[in-house]
């Protein structure tokens, strides 16, 4: 009986992997469609995220992605400036509703709310005992319906974030 169960488990693994043919990393990055890359610029800091044709994200400093059976990323490790942080995601209805980052032994959770177009309306978090709410406004969209510009206000300073999105043909 033990051999039969082991054999069944071994057969189930490839089928579970084959069932996951679509990753939802594009949605994790607030976009939809056959996205090839997103180049983001915020306050003079640029970042490029690329995607395979099946939607799997590739970004400098990213490692150890963990996915559920439907292809939604549950966690990953990000390395920046010599520091490593684990990021965990909570999904509802195909949208990330919160992400928790462990930074220097402390968890910080960012919660998202969405507008009627499916873009983030605001992010809220608690930083060192102080609640912060960051609203996003003045969205501009490309011809595919993905946002390419938005503004936010944090600690009294208005910030514009822009994106250039390249699509697979």
GROMACS .gro file of C-alpha atoms in nm:
model
  169
    1UNK     CA    1   0.000   0.000   0.000
    2UNK     CA    2   0.285   0.238   0.085
    3UNK     CA    3   0.439   0.182  -0.260
    4UNK     CA    4   0.105   0.257  -0.429
    5UNK     CA    5   0.067   0.585  -0.236
    6UNK     CA    6   0.425   0.685  -0.319
    7UNK     CA    7   0.366   0.610  -0.687
    8UNK     CA    8   0.043   0.814  -0.688
    9UNK     CA    9   0.220   1.106  -0.521
   10UNK     CA   10   0.501   1.093  -0.776
   11UNK     CA   11   0.249   1.094  -1.061
   12UNK     CA   12   0.055   1.386  -0.910
   13UNK     CA   13   0.354   1.621  -0.900
   14UNK     CA   14   0.405   1.648  -1.280
   15UNK     CA   15   0.031   1.687  -1.337
   16UNK     CA   16   0.009   1.966  -1.077
   17UNK     CA   17   0.303   2.140  -1.244
   18UNK     CA   18   0.145   2.103  -1.589
   19UNK     CA   19  -0.184   2.245  -1.463
   20UNK     CA   20  -0.008   2.569  -1.374
   21UNK     CA   21   0.042   2.714  -1.720
   22UNK     CA   22  -0.019   3.079  -1.632
   23UNK     CA   23   0.159   3.284  -1.370
   24UNK     CA   24  -0.013   3.593  -1.231
   25UNK     CA   25   0.300   3.802  -1.183
   26UNK     CA   26   0.175   4.059  -1.436
   27UNK     CA   27  -0.129   4.118  -1.212
   28UNK     CA   28   0.106   4.137  -0.911
   29UNK     CA   29   0.260   4.436  -1.092
   30UNK     CA   30  -0.079   4.605  -1.149
   31UNK     CA   31  -0.108   4.521  -1.518
   32UNK     CA   32  -0.299   4.286  -1.747
   33UNK     CA   33  -0.241   4.131  -2.086
   34UNK     CA   34   0.065   3.992  -2.264
   35UNK     CA   35   0.317   4.218  -2.086
   36UNK     CA   36   0.681   4.169  -2.184
   37UNK     CA   37   0.833   4.436  -1.957
   38UNK     CA   38   0.747   4.724  -1.728
   39UNK     CA   39   0.998   5.006  -1.684
   40UNK     CA   40   0.907   5.212  -1.377
   41UNK     CA   41   1.045   5.550  -1.278
   42UNK     CA   42   0.985   5.713  -0.940
   43UNK     CA   43   1.183   6.008  -0.803
   44UNK     CA   44   1.472   5.941  -1.041
   45UNK     CA   45   1.492   5.572  -0.948
   46UNK     CA   46   1.432   5.333  -1.237
   47UNK     CA   47   1.343   4.966  -1.226
   48UNK     CA   48   1.277   4.717  -1.505
   49UNK     CA   49   1.067   4.406  -1.456
   50UNK     CA   50   1.044   4.150  -1.737
   51UNK     CA   51   0.797   3.867  -1.788
   52UNK     CA   52   0.807   3.538  -1.976
   53UNK     CA   53   0.523   3.471  -2.221
   54UNK     CA   54   0.344   3.264  -1.956
   55UNK     CA   55   0.356   3.562  -1.716
   56UNK     CA   56   0.645   3.470  -1.484
   57UNK     CA   57   0.828   3.772  -1.345
   58UNK     CA   58   1.203   3.829  -1.357
   59UNK     CA   59   1.355   4.117  -1.160
   60UNK     CA   60   1.702   4.199  -1.037
   61UNK     CA   61   1.740   4.097  -0.673
   62UNK     CA   62   1.440   3.861  -0.677
   63UNK     CA   63   1.481   3.497  -0.573
   64UNK     CA   64   1.295   3.203  -0.420
   65UNK     CA   65   0.947   3.270  -0.561
   66UNK     CA   66   0.677   3.042  -0.417
   67UNK     CA   67   0.351   2.993  -0.613
   68UNK     CA   68   0.020   2.831  -0.530
   69UNK     CA   69  -0.143   2.576  -0.765
   70UNK     CA   70  -0.317   2.854  -0.965
   71UNK     CA   71   0.008   3.042  -1.036
   72UNK     CA   72  -0.034   3.322  -0.779
   73UNK     CA   73   0.292   3.421  -0.610
   74UNK     CA   74   0.269   3.365  -0.236
   75UNK     CA   75   0.617   3.485  -0.140
   76UNK     CA   76   0.961   3.578  -0.268
   77UNK     CA   77   1.292   3.708  -0.141
   78UNK     CA   78   1.414   4.051  -0.250
   79UNK     CA   79   1.773   4.171  -0.209
   80UNK     CA   80   1.852   4.542  -0.227
   81UNK     CA   81   2.170   4.721  -0.124
   82UNK     CA   82   2.301   4.414   0.058
   83UNK     CA   83   1.979   4.360   0.258
   84UNK     CA   84   1.748   4.064   0.207
   85UNK     CA   85   1.375   4.073   0.277
   86UNK     CA   86   1.100   3.813   0.249
   87UNK     CA   87   0.780   3.944   0.088
   88UNK     CA   88   0.451   3.756   0.135
   89UNK     CA   89   0.133   3.828  -0.062
   90UNK     CA   90  -0.236   3.787   0.019
   91UNK     CA   91  -0.468   3.765  -0.283
   92UNK     CA   92  -0.847   3.813  -0.316
   93UNK     CA   93  -1.037   3.800  -0.644
   94UNK     CA   94  -0.718   3.815  -0.853
   95UNK     CA   95  -0.579   4.123  -0.672
   96UNK     CA   96  -0.314   4.158  -0.404
   97UNK     CA   97  -0.490   4.297  -0.096
   98UNK     CA   98  -0.180   4.303   0.123
   99UNK     CA   99   0.190   4.237   0.119
  100UNK     CA  100   0.403   4.178   0.425
  101UNK     CA  101   0.777   4.242   0.423
  102UNK     CA  102   1.014   4.125   0.691
  103UNK     CA  103   1.280   4.390   0.727
  104UNK     CA  104   1.550   4.352   0.990
  105UNK     CA  105   1.333   4.114   1.191
  106UNK     CA  106   1.019   4.331   1.182
  107UNK     CA  107   0.709   4.265   0.971
  108UNK     CA  108   0.555   4.560   0.787
  109UNK     CA  109   0.221   4.505   0.614
  110UNK     CA  110   0.096   4.724   0.331
  111UNK     CA  111  -0.278   4.698   0.255
  112UNK     CA  112  -0.425   4.798  -0.080
  113UNK     CA  113  -0.766   4.927  -0.183
  114UNK     CA  114  -0.866   4.950  -0.550
  115UNK     CA  115  -1.060   5.197  -0.763
  116UNK     CA  116  -1.337   5.110  -1.012
  117UNK     CA  117  -1.080   5.057  -1.293
  118UNK     CA  118  -0.894   4.798  -1.084
  119UNK     CA  119  -0.595   5.023  -1.007
  120UNK     CA  120  -0.473   5.083  -0.653
  121UNK     CA  121  -0.664   5.373  -0.497
  122UNK     CA  122  -0.454   5.374  -0.179
  123UNK     CA  123  -0.202   5.188   0.028
  124UNK     CA  124  -0.202   5.192   0.406
  125UNK     CA  125   0.063   5.078   0.651
  126UNK     CA  126   0.187   5.125   1.003
  127UNK     CA  127   0.545   5.251   1.019
  128UNK     CA  128   0.699   5.251   1.364
  129UNK     CA  129   0.362   5.299   1.534
  130UNK     CA  130   0.239   5.566   1.293
  131UNK     CA  131  -0.047   5.485   1.053
  132UNK     CA  132   0.015   5.610   0.700
  133UNK     CA  133  -0.225   5.625   0.407
  134UNK     CA  134  -0.091   5.687   0.057
  135UNK     CA  135  -0.361   5.778  -0.198
  136UNK     CA  136  -0.296   5.736  -0.573
  137UNK     CA  137  -0.460   5.984  -0.811
  138UNK     CA  138  -0.440   6.131  -1.162
  139UNK     CA  139  -0.404   5.798  -1.338
  140UNK     CA  140  -0.322   5.794  -1.711
  141UNK     CA  141  -0.366   5.472  -1.908
  142UNK     CA  142  -0.220   5.323  -2.225
  143UNK     CA  143  -0.427   5.185  -2.515
  144UNK     CA  144  -0.436   4.840  -2.346
  145UNK     CA  145  -0.589   4.979  -2.026
  146UNK     CA  146  -0.277   4.959  -1.806
  147UNK     CA  147  -0.173   5.265  -1.609
  148UNK     CA  148   0.137   5.450  -1.727
  149UNK     CA  149   0.131   5.748  -1.490
  150UNK     CA  150  -0.008   5.820  -1.144
  151UNK     CA  151   0.051   6.058  -0.857
  152UNK     CA  152   0.070   5.995  -0.485
  153UNK     CA  153   0.117   6.207  -0.180
  154UNK     CA  154   0.333   6.095   0.107
  155UNK     CA  155   0.433   6.308   0.406
  156UNK     CA  156   0.316   6.620   0.226
  157UNK     CA  157   0.520   6.557  -0.087
  158UNK     CA  158   0.356   6.482  -0.422
  159UNK     CA  159   0.530   6.211  -0.623
  160UNK     CA  160   0.469   6.107  -0.984
  161UNK     CA  161   0.530   5.750  -1.089
  162UNK     CA  162   0.557   5.667  -1.460
  163UNK     CA  163   0.575   5.337  -1.645
  164UNK     CA  164   0.660   5.225  -1.997
  165UNK     CA  165   0.502   4.891  -2.082
  166UNK     CA  166   0.619   4.667  -2.366
  167UNK     CA  167   0.384   4.394  -2.486
  168UNK     CA  168   0.430   4.060  -2.661
  169UNK     CA  169   0.283   4.075  -3.011
   0.00000   0.00000   0.00000
